[in-house]
XYZ file of C-alpha atoms in Angstrom:
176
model
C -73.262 59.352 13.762
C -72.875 55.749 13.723
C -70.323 54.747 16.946
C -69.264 56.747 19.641
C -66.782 55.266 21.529
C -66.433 55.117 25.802
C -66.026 53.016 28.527
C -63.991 52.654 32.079
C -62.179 49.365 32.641
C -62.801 48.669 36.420
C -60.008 48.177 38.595
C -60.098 44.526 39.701
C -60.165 44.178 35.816
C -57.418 46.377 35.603
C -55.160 44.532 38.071
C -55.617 41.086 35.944
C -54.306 42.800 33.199
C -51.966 44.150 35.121
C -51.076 40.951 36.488
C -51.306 39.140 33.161
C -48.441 41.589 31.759
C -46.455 40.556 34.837
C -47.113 36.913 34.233
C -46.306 37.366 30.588
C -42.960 38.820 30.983
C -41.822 36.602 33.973
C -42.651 33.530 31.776
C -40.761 34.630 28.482
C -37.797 35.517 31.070
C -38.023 32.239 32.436
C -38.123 30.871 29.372
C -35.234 32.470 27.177
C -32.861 31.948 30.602
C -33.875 28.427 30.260
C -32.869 27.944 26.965
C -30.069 30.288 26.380
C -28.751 30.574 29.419
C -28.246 32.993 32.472
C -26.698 35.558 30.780
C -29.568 36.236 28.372
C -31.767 37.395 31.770
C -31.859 40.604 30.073
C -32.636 39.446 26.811
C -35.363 37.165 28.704
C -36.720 40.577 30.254
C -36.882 43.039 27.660
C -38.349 40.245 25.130
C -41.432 39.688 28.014
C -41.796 43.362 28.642
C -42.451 43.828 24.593
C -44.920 40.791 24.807
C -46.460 42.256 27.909
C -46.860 45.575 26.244
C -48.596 44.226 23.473
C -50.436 41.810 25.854
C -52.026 44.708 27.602
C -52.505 46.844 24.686
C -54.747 44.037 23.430
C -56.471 43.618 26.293
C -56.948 47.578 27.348
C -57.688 47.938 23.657
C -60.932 45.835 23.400
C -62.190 46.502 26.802
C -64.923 49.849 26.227
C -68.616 50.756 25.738
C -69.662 51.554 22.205
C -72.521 53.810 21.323
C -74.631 52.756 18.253
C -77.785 53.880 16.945
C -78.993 50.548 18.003
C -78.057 50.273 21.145
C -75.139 50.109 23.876
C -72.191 47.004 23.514
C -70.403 46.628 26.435
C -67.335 44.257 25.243
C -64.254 42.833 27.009
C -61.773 40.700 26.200
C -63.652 37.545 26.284
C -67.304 38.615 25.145
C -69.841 41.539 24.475
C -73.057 42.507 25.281
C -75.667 44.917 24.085
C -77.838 47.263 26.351
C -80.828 48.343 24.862
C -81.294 52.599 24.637
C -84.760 51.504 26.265
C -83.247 50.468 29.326
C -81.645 54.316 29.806
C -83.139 56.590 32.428
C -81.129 59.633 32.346
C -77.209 60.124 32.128
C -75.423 62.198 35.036
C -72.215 63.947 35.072
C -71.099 64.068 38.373
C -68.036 63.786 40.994
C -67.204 60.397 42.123
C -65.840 59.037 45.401
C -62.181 59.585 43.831
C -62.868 63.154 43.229
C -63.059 62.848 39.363
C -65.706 63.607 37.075
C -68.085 60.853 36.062
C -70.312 60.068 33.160
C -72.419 57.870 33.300
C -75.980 56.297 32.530
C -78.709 55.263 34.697
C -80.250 51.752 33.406
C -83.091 50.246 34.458
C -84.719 46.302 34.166
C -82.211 43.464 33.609
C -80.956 41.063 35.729
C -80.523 43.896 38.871
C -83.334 46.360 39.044
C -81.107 49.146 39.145
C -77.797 49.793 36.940
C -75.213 52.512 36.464
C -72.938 52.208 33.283
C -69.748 54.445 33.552
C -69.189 55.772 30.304
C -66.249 58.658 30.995
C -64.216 59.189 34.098
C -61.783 61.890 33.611
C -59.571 64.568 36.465
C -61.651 67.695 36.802
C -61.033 70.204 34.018
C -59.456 73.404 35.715
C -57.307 74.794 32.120
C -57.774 75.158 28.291
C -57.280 72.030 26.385
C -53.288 71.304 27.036
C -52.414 68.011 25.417
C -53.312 65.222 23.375
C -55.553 63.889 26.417
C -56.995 67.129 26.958
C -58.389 67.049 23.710
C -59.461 63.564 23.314
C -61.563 63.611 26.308
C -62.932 66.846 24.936
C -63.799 65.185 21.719
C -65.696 61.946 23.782
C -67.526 64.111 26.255
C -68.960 66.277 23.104
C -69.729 63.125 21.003
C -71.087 61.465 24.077
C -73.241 64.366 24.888
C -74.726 64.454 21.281
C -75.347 61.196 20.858
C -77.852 61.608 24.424
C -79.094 64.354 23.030
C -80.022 62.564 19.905
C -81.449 59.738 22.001
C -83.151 62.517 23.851
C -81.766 60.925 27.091
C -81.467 63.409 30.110
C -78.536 63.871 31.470
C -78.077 65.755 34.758
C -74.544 67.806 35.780
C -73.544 69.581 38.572
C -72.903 73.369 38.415
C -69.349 73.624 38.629
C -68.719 70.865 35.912
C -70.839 72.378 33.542
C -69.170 75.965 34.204
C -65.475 74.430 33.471
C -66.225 72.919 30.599
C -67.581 75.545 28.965
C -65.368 78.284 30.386
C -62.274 75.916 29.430
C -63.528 73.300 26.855
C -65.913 75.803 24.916
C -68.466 72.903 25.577
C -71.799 74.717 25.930
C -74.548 73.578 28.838
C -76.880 71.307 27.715
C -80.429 73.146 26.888
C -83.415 71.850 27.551
């Protein structure tokens, strides 16, 4: 196992891109209607939405946490930077303040003395693996897991989380 891909982009983060897309499309509106005319405001539109799309495909796209054997890379847009495994505590799987489940790592030493990386968030699992989604998130919370396990990282999760996966996701609790 050489990269296991995770990683939640934060909402303020989020809303730039957000707001980058709307920036995008307003400006290649602005721009075709300034060249071409007013009646190519629909041209102008649909020509910024498909630059906005790929805008925020690029950005969404290279914002996540990679796993490697040698350590964690945290990378945005505009940079990366590594976490060594050292600095991990124990992993949790837990409910957040939104109500949905939440994987993530406890790091320690750095610049703050205490850290928490999210790795997964994802809508509590109540069904059998139902779409494309279903099963992705299946696959990262299973390659997640092993790669802990392989670090021999704890990881802590609440009763009723580990009883849905496995009951739904055929994702057996963690032994220890």
């Amino acid at each position: 196992m050489t990269m296991v891909r995770a990683g939640v982009v934060p909402g303020r983060r989020m809303a730039g891109y957000v707001a980058a897309g709307i920036l995008v499309v307003a400006v290649v509106c602005a721009g075709t209607v300034g060249v071409f005319g007013l009646n190519r405001v629909f041209t102008g539109l649909f020509f910024g939405a498909a630059a906005a799309v790929g805008l925020m495909v690029a950005l969404f796209g290279r914002d996540r946490v990679e796993l490697t054997e040698d350590a964690i890379v945290r990378r945005t847009p505009w940079g990366a930077s590594a976490v060594a495994w050292d600095r991990v505590v124990a992993g949790r799987f837990a409910l957040d303040e939104k109500g949905r489940w939440t994987l993530a790592l406890d790091l320690n030493g750095g610049d703050e003395p205490h850290r928490e990386l999210v790795l997964l968030s994802i809508p509590p699992v109540r069904r059998p693996i139902a779409s494309a989604y279903d099963m992705r998130k299946r696959e990262q919370v299973d390659e997640i897991r092993t790669m802990l396990r392989h670090r021999r990282i704890p990881v802590t999760i609440l009763p009723e989380i580990a009883n849905a996966l496995q009951r739904h996701w055929k994702i057996a609790p963690p032994t220890r």
